[in-house]
Short mmCIF file of N, CA and C in Angstrom, two decimals:
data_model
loop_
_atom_site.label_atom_id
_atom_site.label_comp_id
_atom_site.label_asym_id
_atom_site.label_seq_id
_atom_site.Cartn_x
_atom_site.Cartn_y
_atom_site.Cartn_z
N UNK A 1 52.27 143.04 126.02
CA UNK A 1 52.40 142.72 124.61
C UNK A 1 53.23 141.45 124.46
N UNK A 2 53.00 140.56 123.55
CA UNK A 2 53.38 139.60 123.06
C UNK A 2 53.82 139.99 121.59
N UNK A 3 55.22 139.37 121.65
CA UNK A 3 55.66 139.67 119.73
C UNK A 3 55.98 138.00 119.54
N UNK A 4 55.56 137.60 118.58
CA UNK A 4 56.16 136.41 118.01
C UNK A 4 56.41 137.03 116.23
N UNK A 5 57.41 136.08 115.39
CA UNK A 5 57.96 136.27 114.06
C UNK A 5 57.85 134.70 113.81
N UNK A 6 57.67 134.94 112.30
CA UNK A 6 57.10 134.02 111.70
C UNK A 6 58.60 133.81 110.71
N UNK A 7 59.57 133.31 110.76
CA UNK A 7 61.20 133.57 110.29
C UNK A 7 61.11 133.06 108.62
N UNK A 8 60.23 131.97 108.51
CA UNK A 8 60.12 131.56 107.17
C UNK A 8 59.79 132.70 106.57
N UNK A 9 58.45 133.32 106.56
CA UNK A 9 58.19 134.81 106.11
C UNK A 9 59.23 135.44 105.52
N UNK A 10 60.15 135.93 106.68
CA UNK A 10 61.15 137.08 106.86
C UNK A 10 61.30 137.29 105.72
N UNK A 11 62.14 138.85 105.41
CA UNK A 11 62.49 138.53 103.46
C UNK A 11 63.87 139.66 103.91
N UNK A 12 64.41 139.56 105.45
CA UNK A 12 65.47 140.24 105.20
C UNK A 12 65.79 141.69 105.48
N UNK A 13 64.61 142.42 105.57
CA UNK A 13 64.80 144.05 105.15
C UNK A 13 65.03 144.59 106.22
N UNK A 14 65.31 144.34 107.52
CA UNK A 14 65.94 144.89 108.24
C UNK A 14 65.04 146.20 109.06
N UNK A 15 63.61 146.43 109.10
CA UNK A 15 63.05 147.29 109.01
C UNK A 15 62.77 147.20 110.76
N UNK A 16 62.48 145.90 110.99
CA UNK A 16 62.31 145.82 112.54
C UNK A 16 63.58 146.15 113.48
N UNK A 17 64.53 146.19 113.03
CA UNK A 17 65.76 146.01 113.65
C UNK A 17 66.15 147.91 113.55
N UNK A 18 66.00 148.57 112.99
CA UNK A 18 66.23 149.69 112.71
C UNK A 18 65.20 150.34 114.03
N UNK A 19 64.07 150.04 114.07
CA UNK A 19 63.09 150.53 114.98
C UNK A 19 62.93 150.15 116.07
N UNK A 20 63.39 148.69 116.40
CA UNK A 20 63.29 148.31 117.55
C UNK A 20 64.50 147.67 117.90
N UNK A 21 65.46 147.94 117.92
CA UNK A 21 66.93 147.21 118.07
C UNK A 21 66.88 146.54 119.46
N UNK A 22 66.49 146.27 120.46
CA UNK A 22 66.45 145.56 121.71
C UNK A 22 64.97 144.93 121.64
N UNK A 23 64.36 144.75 120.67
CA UNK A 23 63.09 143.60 120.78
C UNK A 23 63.71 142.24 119.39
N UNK A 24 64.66 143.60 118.24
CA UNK A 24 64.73 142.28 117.22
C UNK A 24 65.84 142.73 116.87
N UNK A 25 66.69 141.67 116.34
CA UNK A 25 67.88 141.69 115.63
C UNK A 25 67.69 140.56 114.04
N UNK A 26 68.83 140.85 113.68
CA UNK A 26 68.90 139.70 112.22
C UNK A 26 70.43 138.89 112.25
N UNK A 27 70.05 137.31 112.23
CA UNK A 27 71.46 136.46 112.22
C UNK A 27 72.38 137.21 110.90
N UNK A 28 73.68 136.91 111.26
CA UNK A 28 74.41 137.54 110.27
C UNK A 28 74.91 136.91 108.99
N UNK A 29 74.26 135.74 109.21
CA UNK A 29 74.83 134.72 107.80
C UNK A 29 73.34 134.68 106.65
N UNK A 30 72.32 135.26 106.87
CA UNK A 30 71.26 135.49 106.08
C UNK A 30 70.56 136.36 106.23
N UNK A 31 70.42 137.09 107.07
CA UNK A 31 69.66 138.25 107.24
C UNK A 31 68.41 138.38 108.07
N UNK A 32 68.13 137.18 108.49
CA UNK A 32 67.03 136.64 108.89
C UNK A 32 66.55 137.09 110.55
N UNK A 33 65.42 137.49 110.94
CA UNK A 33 65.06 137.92 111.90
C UNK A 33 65.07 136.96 113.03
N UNK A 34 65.92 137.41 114.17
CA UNK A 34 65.95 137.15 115.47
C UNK A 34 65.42 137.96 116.39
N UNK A 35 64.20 137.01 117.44
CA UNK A 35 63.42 138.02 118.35
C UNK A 35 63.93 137.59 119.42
N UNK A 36 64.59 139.08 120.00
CA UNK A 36 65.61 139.13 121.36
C UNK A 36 64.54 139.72 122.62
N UNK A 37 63.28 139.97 122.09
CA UNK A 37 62.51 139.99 123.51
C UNK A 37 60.66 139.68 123.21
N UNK A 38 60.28 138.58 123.97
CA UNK A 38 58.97 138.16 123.25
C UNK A 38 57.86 138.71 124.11
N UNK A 39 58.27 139.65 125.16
CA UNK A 39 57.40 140.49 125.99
C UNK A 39 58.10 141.65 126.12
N UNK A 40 58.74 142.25 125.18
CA UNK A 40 58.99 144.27 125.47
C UNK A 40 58.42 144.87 126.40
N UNK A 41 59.10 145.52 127.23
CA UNK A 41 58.34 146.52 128.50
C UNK A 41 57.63 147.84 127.71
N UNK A 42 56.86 148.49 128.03
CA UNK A 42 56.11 149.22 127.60
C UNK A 42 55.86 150.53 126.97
N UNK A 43 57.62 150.90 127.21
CA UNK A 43 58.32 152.00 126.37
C UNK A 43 58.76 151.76 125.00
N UNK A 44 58.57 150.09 124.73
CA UNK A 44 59.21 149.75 123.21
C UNK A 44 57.84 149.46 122.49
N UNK A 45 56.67 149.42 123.19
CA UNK A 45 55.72 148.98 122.47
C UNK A 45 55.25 149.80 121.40
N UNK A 46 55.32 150.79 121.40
CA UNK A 46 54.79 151.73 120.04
C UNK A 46 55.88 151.51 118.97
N UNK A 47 57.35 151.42 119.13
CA UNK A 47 58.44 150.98 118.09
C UNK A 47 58.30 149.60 117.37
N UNK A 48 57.63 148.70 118.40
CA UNK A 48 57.05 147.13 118.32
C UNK A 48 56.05 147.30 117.25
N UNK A 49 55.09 148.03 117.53
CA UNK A 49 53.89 147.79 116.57
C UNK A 49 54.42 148.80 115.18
N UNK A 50 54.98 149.90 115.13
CA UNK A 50 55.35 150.15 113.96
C UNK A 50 56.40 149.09 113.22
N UNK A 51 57.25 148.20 113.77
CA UNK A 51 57.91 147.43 112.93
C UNK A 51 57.33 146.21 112.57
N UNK A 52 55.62 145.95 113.37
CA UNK A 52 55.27 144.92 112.48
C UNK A 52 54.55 145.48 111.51
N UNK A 53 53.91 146.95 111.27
CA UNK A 53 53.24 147.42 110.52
C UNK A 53 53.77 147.78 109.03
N UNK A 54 55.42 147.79 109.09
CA UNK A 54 56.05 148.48 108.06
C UNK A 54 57.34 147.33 107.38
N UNK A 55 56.85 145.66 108.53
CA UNK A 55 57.30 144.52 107.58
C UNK A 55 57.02 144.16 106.46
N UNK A 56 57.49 144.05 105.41
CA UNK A 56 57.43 143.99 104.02
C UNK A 56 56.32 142.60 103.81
N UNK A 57 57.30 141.80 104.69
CA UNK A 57 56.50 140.45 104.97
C UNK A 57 55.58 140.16 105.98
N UNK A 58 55.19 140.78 106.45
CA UNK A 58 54.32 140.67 107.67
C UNK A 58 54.44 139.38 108.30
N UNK A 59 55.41 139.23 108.93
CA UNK A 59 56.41 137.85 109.81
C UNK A 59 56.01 138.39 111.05
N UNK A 60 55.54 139.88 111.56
CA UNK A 60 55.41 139.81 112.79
C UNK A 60 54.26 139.88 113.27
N UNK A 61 54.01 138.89 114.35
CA UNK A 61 52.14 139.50 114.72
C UNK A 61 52.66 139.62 116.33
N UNK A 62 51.63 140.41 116.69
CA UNK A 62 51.35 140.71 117.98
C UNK A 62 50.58 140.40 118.71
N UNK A 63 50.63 140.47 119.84
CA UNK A 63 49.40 139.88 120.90
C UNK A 63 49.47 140.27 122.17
N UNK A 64 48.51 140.35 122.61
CA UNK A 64 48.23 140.73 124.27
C UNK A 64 48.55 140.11 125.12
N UNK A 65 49.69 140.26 126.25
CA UNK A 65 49.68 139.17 127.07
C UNK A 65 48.97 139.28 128.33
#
């Protein structure tokens, strides 16, 4: 799996970070999504695809690597 975030998107909500806390985090001066792993091993991938599914903004897409 491939995760990339689209940061302009972002709108903040924290939804990826709750579900996947070791693929994404958020800088602390705006809220804004930081991706701390752009190939997750294969135990985070189902937490991966629910937090791009339940982004408000849909900033995250996925892909096959």
């Amino acid at each position: 799996m491939r995760v990339e975030v689209d940061v302009p998107k972002c709108v903040a909500s924290g939804q990826c970070v709750m579900l996947a806390p070791d693929v994404f985090d958020q800088r602390d001066e705006d809220g804004m999504v930081v991706l701390l792993d752009a190939a997750p091993p294969a135990e985070l991938h189902d937490a991966v695809r629910e937090s791009a599914t339940v982004c408000p903004a849909a900033a995250i897409r996925l892909g096959e690597s």
